Short mmCIF file of C-alpha atoms and ligand atoms in Angstrom, two decimals:
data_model
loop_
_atom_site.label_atom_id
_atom_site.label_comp_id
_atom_site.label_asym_id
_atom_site.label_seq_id
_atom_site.Cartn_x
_atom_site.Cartn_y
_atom_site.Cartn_z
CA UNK A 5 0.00 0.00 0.00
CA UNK A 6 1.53 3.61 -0.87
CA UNK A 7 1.06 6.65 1.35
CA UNK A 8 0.68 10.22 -0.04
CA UNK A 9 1.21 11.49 2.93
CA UNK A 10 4.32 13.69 1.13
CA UNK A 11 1.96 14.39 -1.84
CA UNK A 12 -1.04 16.07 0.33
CA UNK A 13 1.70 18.12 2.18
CA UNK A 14 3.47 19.40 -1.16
CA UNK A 15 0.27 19.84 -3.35
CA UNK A 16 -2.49 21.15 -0.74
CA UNK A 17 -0.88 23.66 0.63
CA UNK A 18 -1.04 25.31 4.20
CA UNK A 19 -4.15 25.85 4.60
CA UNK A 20 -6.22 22.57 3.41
CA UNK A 21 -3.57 20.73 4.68
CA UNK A 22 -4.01 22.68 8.18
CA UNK A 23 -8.23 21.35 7.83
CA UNK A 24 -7.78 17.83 6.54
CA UNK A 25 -5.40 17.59 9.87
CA UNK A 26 -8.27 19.03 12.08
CA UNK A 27 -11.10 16.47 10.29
CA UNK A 28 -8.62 13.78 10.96
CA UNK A 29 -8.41 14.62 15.05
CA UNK A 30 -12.31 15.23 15.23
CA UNK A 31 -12.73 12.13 13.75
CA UNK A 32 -10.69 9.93 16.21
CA UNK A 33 -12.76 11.86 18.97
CA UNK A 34 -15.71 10.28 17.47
CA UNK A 35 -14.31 6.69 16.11
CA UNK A 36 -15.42 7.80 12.52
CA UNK A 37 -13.33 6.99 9.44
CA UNK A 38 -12.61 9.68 7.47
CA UNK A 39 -10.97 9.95 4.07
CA UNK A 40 -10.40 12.13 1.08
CA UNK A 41 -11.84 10.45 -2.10
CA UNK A 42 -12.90 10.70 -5.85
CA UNK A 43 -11.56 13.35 -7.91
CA UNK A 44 -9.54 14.87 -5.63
CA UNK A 45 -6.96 11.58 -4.77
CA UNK A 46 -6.83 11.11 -8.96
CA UNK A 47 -5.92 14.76 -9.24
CA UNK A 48 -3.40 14.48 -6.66
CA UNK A 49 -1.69 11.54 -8.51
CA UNK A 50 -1.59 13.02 -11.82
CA UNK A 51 -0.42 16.90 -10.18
CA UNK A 52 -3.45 18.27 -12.09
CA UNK A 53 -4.99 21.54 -9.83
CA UNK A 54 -6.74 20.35 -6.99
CA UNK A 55 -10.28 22.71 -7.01
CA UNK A 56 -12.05 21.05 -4.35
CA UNK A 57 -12.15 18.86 -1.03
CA UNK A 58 -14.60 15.68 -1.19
CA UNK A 59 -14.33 14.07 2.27
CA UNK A 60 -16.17 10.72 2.94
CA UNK A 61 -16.80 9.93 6.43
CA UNK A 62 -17.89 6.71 8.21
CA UNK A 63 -21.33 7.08 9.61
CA UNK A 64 -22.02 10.58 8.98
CA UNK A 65 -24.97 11.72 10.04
CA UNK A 66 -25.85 15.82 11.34
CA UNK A 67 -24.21 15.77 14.88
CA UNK A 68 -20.96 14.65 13.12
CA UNK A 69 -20.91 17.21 10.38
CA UNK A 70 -21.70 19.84 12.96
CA UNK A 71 -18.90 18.74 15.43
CA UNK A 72 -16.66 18.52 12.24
CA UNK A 73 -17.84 21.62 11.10
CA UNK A 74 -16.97 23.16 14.93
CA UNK A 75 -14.05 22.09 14.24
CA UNK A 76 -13.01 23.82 11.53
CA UNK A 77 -14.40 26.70 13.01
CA UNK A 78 -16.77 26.44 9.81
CA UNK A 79 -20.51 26.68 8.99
CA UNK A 80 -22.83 23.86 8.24
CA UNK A 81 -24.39 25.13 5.03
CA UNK A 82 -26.36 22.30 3.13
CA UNK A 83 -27.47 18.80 3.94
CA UNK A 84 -29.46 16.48 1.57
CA UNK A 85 -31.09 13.13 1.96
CA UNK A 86 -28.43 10.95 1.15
CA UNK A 87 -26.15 12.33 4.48
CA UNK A 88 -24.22 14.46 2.26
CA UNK A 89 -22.91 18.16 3.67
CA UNK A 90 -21.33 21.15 3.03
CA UNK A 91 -19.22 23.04 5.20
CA UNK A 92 -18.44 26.76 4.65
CA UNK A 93 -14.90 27.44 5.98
CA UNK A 94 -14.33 31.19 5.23
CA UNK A 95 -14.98 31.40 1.22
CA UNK A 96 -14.25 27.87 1.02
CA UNK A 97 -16.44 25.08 0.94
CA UNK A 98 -16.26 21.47 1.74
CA UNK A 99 -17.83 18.75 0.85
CA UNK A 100 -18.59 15.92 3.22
CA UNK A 101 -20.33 12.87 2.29
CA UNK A 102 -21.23 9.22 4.11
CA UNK A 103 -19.57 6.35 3.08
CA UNK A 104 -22.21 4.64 1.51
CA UNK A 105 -22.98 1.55 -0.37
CA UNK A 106 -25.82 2.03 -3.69
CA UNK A 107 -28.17 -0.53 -5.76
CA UNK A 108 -30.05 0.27 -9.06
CA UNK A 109 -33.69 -0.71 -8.61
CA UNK A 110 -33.98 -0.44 -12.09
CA UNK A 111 -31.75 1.11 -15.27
CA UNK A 112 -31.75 4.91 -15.19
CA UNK A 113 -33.32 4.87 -11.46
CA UNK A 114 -31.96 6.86 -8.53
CA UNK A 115 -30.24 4.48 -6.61
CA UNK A 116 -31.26 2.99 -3.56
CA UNK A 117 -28.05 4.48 -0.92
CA UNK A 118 -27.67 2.62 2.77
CA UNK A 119 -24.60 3.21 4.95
CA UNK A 120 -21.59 1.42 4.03
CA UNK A 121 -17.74 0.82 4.26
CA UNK A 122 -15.62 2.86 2.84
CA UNK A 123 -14.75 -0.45 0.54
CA UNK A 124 -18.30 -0.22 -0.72
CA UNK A 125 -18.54 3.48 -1.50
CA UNK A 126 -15.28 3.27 -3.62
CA UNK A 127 -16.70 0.10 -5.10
CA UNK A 128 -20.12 2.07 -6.24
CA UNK A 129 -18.09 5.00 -8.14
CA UNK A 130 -17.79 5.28 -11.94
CA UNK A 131 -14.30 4.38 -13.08
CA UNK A 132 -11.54 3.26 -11.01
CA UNK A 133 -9.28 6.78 -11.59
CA UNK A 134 -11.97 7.88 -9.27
CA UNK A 135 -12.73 4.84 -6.54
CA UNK A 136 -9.70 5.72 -4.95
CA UNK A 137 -9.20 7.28 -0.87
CA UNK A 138 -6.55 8.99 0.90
CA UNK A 139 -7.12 7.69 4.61
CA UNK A 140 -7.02 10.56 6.90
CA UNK A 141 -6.95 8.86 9.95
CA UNK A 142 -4.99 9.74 12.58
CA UNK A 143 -3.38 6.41 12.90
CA UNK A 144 -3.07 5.82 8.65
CA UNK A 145 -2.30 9.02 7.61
CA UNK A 146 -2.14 9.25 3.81
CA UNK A 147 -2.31 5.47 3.39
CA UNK A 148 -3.72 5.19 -0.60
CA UNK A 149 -7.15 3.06 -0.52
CA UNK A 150 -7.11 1.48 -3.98
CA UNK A 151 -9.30 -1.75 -4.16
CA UNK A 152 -10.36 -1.19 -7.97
CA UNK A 153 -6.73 -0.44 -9.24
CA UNK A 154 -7.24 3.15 -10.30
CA UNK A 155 -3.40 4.17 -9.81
CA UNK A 156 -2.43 1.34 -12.34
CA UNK A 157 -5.24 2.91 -14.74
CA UNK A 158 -4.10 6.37 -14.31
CA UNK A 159 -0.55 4.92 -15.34
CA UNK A 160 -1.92 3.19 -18.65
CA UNK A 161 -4.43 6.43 -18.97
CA UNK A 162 -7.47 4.24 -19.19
CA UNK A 163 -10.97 5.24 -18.44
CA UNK A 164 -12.38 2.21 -17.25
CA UNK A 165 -15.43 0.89 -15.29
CA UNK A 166 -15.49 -0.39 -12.22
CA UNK A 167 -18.63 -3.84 -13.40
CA UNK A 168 -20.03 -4.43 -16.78
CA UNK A 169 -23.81 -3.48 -15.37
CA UNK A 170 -21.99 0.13 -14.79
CA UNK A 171 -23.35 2.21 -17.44
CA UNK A 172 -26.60 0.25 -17.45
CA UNK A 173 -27.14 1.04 -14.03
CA UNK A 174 -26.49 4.84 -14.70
CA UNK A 175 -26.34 6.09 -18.10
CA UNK A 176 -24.96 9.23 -16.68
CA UNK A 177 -21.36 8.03 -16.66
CA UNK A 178 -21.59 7.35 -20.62
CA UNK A 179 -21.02 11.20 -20.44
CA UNK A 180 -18.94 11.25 -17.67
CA UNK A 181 -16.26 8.67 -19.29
CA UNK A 182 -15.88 10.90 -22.52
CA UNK A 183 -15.43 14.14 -20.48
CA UNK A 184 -12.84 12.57 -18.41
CA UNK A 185 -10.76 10.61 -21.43
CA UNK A 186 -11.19 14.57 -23.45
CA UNK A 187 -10.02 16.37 -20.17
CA UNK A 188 -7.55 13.90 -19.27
CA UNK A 189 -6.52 12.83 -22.57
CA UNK A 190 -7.17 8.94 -21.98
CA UNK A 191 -8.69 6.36 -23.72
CA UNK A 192 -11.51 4.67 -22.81
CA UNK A 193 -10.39 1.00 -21.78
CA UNK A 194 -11.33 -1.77 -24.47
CA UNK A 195 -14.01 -3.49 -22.60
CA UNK A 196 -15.07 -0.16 -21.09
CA UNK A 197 -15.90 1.17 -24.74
CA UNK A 198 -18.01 -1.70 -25.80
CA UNK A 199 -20.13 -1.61 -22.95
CA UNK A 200 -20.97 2.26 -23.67
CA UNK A 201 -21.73 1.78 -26.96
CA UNK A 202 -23.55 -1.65 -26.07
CA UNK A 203 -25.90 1.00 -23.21
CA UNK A 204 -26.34 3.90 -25.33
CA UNK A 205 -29.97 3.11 -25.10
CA UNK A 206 -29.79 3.72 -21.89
CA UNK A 207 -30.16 7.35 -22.14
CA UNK A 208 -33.82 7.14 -23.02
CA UNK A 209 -34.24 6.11 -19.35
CA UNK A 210 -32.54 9.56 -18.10
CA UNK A 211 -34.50 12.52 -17.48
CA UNK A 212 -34.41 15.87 -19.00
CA UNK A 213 -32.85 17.58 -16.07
CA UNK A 214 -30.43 14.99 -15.77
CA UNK A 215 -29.29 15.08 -19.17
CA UNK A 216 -29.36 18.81 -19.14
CA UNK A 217 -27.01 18.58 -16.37
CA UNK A 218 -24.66 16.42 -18.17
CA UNK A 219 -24.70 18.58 -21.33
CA UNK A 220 -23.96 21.81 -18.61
CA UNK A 221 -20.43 19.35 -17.34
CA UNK A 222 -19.36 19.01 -20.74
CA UNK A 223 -20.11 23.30 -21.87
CA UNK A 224 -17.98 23.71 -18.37
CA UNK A 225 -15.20 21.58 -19.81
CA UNK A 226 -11.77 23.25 -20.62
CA UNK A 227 -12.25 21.59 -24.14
CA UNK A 228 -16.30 21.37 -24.83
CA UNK A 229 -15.72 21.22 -28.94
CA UNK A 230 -13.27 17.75 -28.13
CA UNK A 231 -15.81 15.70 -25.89
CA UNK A 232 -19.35 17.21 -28.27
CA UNK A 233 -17.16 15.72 -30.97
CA UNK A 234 -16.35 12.33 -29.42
CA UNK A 235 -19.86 12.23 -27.92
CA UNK A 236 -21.00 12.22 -31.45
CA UNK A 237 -18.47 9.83 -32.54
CA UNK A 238 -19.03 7.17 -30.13
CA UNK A 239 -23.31 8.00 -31.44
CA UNK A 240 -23.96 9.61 -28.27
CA UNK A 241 -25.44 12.76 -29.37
CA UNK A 242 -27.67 10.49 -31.73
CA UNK A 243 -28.83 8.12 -28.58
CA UNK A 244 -30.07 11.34 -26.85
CA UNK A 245 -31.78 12.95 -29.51
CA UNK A 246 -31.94 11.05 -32.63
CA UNK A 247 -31.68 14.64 -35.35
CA UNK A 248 -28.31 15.26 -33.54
CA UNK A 249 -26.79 12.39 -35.10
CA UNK A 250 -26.73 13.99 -38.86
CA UNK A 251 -24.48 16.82 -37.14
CA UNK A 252 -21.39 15.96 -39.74
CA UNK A 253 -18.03 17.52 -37.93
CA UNK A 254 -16.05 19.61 -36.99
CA UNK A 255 -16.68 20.64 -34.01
CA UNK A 256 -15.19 24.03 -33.18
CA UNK A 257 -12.40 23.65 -30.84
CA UNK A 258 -13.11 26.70 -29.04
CA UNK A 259 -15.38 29.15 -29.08
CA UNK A 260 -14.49 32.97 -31.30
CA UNK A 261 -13.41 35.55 -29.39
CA UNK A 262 -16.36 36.23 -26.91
CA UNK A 263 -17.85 37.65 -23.74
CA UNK A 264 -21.19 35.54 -24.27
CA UNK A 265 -21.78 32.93 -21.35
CA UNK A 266 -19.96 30.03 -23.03
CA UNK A 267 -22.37 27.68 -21.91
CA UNK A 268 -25.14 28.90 -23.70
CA UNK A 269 -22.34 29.56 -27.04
CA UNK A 270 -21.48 25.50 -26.93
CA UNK A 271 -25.43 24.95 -26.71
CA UNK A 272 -25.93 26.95 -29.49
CA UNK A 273 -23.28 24.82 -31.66
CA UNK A 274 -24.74 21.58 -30.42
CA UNK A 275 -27.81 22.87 -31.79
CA UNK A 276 -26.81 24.11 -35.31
CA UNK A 277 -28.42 22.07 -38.31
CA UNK A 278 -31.86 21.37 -36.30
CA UNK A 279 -34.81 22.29 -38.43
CA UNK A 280 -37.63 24.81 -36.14
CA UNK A 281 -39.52 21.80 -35.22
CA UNK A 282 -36.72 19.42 -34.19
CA UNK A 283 -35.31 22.42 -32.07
CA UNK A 284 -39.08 22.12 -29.88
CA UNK A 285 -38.51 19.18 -29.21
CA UNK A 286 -34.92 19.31 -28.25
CA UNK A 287 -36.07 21.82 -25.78
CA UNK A 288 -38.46 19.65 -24.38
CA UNK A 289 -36.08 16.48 -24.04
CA UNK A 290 -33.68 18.69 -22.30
CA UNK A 291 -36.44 20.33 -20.14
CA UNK A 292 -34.79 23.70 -20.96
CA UNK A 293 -35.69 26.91 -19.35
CA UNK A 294 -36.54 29.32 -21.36
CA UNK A 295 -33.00 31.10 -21.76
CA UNK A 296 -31.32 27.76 -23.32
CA UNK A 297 -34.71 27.50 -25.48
CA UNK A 298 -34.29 30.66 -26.89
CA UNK A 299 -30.82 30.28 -27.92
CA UNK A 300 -31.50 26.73 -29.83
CA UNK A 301 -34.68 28.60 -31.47
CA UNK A 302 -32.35 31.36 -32.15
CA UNK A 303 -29.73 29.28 -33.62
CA UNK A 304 -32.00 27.92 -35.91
CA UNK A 305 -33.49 30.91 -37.25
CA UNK A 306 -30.08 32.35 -37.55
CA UNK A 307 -28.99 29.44 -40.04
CA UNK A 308 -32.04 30.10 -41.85
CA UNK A 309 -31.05 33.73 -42.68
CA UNK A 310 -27.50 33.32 -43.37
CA UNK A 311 -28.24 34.09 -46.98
CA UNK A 312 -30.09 37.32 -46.28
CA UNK A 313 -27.56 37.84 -43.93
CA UNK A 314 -24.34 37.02 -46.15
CA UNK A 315 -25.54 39.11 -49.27
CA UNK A 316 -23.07 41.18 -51.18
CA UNK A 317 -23.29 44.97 -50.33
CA UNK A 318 -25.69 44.13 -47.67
CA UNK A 319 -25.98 47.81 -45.60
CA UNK A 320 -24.54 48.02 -42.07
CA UNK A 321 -28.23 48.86 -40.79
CA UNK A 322 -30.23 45.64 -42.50
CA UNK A 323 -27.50 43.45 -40.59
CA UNK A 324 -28.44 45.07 -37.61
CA UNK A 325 -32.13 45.16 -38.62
CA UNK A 326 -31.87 41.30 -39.25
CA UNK A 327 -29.64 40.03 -36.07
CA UNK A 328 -30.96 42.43 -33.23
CA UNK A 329 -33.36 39.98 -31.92
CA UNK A 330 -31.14 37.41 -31.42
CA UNK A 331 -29.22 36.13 -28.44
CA UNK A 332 -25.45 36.79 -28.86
CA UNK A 333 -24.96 33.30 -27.36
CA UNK A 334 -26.60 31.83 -30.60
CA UNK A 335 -24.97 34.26 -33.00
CA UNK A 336 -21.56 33.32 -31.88
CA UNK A 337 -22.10 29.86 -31.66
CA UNK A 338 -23.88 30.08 -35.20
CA UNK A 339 -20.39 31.82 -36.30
CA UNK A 340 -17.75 29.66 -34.74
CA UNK A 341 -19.59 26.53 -36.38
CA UNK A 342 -20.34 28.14 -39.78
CA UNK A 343 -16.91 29.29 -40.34
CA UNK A 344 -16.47 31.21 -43.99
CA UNK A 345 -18.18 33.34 -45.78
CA UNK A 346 -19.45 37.50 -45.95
CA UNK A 347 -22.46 35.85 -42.95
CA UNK A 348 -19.95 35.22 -40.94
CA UNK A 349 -18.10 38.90 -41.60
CA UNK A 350 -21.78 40.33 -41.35
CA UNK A 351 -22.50 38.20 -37.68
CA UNK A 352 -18.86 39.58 -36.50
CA UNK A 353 -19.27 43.23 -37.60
CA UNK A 354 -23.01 42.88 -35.66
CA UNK A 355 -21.23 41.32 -32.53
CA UNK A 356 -17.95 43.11 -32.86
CA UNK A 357 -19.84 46.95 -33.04
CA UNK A 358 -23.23 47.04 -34.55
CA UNK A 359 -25.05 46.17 -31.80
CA UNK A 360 -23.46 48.94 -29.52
CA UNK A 361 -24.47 51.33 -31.55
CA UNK A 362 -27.08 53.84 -30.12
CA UNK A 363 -28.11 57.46 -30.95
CA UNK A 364 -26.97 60.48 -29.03
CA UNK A 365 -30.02 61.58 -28.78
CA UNK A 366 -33.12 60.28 -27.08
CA UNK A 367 -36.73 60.94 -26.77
CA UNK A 368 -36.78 64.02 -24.74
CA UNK A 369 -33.61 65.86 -27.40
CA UNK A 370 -36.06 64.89 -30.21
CA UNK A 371 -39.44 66.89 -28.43
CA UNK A 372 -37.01 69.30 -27.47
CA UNK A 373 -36.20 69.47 -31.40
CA UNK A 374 -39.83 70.09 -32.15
CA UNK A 375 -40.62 66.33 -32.66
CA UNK A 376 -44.70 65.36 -32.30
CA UNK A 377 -44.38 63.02 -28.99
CA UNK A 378 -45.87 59.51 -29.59
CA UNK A 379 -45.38 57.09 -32.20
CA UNK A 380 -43.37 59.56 -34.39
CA UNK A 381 -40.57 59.43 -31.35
CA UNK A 382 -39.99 55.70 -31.87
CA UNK A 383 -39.81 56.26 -35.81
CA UNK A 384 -37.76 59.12 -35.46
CA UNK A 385 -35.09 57.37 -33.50
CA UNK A 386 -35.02 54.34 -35.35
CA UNK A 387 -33.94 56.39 -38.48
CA UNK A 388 -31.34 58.27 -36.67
CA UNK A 389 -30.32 54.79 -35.27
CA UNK A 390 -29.78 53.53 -39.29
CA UNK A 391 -28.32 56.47 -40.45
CA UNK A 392 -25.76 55.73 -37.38
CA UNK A 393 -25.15 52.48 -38.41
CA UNK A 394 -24.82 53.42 -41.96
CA UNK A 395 -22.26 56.03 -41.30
CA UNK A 396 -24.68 58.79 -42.66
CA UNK A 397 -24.43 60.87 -39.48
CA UNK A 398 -21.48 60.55 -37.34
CA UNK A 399 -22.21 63.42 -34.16
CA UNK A 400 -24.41 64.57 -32.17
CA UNK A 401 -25.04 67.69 -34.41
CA UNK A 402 -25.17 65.49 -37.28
CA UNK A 403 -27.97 63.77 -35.75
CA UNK A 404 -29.85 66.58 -34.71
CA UNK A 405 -29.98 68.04 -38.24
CA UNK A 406 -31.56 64.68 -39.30
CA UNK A 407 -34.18 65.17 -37.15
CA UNK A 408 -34.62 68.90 -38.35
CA UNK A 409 -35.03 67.98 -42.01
CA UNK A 410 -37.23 65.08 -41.35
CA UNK A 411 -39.77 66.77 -39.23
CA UNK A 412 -39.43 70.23 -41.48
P1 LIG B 526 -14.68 16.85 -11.55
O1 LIG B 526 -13.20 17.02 -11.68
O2 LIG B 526 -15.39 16.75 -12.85
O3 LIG B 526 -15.36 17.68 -10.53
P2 LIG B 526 -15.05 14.70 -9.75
O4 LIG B 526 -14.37 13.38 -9.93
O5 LIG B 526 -14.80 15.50 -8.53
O6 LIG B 526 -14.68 15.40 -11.07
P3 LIG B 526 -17.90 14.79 -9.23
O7 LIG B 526 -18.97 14.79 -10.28
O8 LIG B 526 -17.74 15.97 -8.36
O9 LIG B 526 -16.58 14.46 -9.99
O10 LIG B 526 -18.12 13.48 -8.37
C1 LIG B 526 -17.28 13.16 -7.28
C2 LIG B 526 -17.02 11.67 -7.27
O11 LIG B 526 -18.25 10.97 -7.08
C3 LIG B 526 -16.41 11.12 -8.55
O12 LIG B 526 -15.02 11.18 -8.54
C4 LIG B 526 -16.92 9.70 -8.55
O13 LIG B 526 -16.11 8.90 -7.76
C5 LIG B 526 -18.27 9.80 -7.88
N1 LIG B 526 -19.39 9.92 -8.80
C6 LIG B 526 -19.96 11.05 -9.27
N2 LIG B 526 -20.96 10.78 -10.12
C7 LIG B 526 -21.05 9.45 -10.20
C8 LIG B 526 -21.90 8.55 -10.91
N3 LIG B 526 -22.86 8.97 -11.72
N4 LIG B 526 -21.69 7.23 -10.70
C9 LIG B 526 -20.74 6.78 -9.86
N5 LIG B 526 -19.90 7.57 -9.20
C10 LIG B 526 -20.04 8.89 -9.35
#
């Protein structure tokens, strides 16, 4: 058996080190077992950036988490159903779960979760990179818990799962194993591959908000473009929603130059080449909120005006007339995945200035101008807004004798 104790004093720093040593001495006061486990122990090994603590403790229940949370000299800040906690130490939080055992009642059911060993909680995890525990014990500090071989996979790179019944029992973790071979760079294991092509029906057992979830990991991936693409590959994509299959690559790799929320830019490129209809009902699988639903309507109306859009000579003032109602989200991820041609130059001169254009002048300059108020305010404006756009006036003064000659 290897101890890390070396590795958790040179990678964690100070501070977490200072807290896992406090967990470990309020968990001898209380006979629990306590252990650092999942991502966080495969991170370690491989010396990628350790974000967060997962801590799994023997027999959790509330009066531990709040004697563990005392002392930390932390806050108890969430607690769910399954014995799982969150403690807020300062701006950092912590997350503390029971070592638990799990059984499927059925494919694509929540599973059943009883109190366990820490043997069985490893042995219920996804892939073996991530069933293994640092033991933070006093009396086995840093002692490496790996019954499911995970350092020997992280060695040979492998993605691989832990029983063939695995992605059966969760089709979840089909979208887990590509995001961790793309982040990674691994390959899924041999036998590991054939079972998640073998379960892909699986996913028609997994709700909308689950799915949505898993499409949310993979836009919050360093590399989204690399695991959409492999998803599709491996027919993933296809399995979830059957129109997302005739998606031919490439994928962009990342996204254009962009403020946008990315996540709604990468759902906008998953959802180019949808017809109006199919986009409804890719909505509706997903269970989207209305901000994601607008951006997959909007991407498809956007691809259905990219000939308007990319027309020779087309005037500064019809692109903005045509894109305005859009969501930038869509329009960039329309861009980055339709990538030549004068739409594209039109969608980046929209997103890169048009749409920041405004008038000097508002309502009250235009009455104060001699301007009727009511309706002829609103039509005023909007032609001082084109002849901005156009370049026709380029001042304040400039727009102000626009107004003068058209209400002369
Ligand atoms: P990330 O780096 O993406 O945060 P993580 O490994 O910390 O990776 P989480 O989704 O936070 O991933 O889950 C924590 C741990 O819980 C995982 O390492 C894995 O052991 C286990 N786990 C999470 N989801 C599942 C699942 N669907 N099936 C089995 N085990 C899971």
């Amino acid at each position: 058996m290897s101890n890390l104790a070396s590795i958790l004093e040179s990678r964690l720093g100070r501070r977490r080190l200072g807290w896992l040593r406090l967990l470990s001495e309020a968990g001898r006061d209380r006979a629990a077992g306590i252990y650092l486990v999942g991502g966080v122990v495969r991170d370690l090994l491989l010396k990628r950036p350790i974000l967060e603590l997962d801590i799994s403790v023997s027999g959790l229940d509330e009066a531990l988490a709040l004697h563990l949370a005392d002392a930390l000299g932390g806050r108890l800040t969430a607690r769910s159903q399954f014995n799982t906690f969150k403690i807020a130490v300062g701006s950092t939080v912590i997350d503390l779960a029971m070592t638990r055992g799990e059984s499927y009642a059925h494919p694509g059911a929540l599973p059943d979760v009883w109190p366990g060993s820490i043997e069985q909680d490893l042995a219920r995890r996804d892939f073996s990179v991530n069933a293994m525990a640092i033991d933070l014990s006093v009396d086995a500090w840093g002692e490496l818990l790996d019954p499911m071989s995970g350092q020997r996979d992280l060695e040979r790179r492998l993605i691989r799962v832990l029983h063939p019944d695995s992605f059966a029992d969760d089709a979840t973790r089909i979208f887990r194993a590509v995001r961790y071979a793309q982040r990674l760079e691994f390959r899924l294991e041999e036998g590991t591959a054939d079972l998640l092509k073998a379960s892909l029906g699986g996913l028609d057992t997994i709700s909308g908000d689950r799915l949505r979830h898993e499409f949310q990991r993979v836009f919050a991936e360093p590399h989204p473009g690399s695991v959409l693409s492999r998803l599709a590959d491996l027919g993933v994509l296809e399995a979830v929603f059957p129109p997302l299959g005739r998606r031919s690559g490439p994928w962009p790799d990342e996204n254009g130059p962009s403020d946008e929320a990315e996540e709604l830019v990468w759902l906008s490129t998953l959802a180019c080449g949808l017809n109006a209809g199919e986009a409804a009902q890719f909505a509706q699988r997903l269970n989207m909120g209305s901000a994601w639903a607008a951006v997959v309507r909007d991407t498809v109306e956007i691809e259905g005006i990219l000939n308007d859009v990319g027309s020779p000579g087309i005037l500064r003032s019809s692109v903005y007339h045509l894109l305005h109602q859009y969501h930038p989200g869509a329009l960039v991820g329309v861009v980055t995945t339709h990538s030549e041609g004068l739409a594209r130059d039109s969608i980046e001169l929209y997103l890169r200035e048009l749409r920041q254009v405004r008038p000097e002048l508002n309502g009250r300059d235009l009455i104060g101008l001699g301007a009727e108020e009511g309706p002829e305010i609103g039509r005023l404006l909007e032609t001082v807004l084109e002849a901005r756009l156009d370049g026709i006036v380029t001042s304040r003064a400039g727009e102000e004798s626009l107004v003068r000659r058209l209400i002369s």
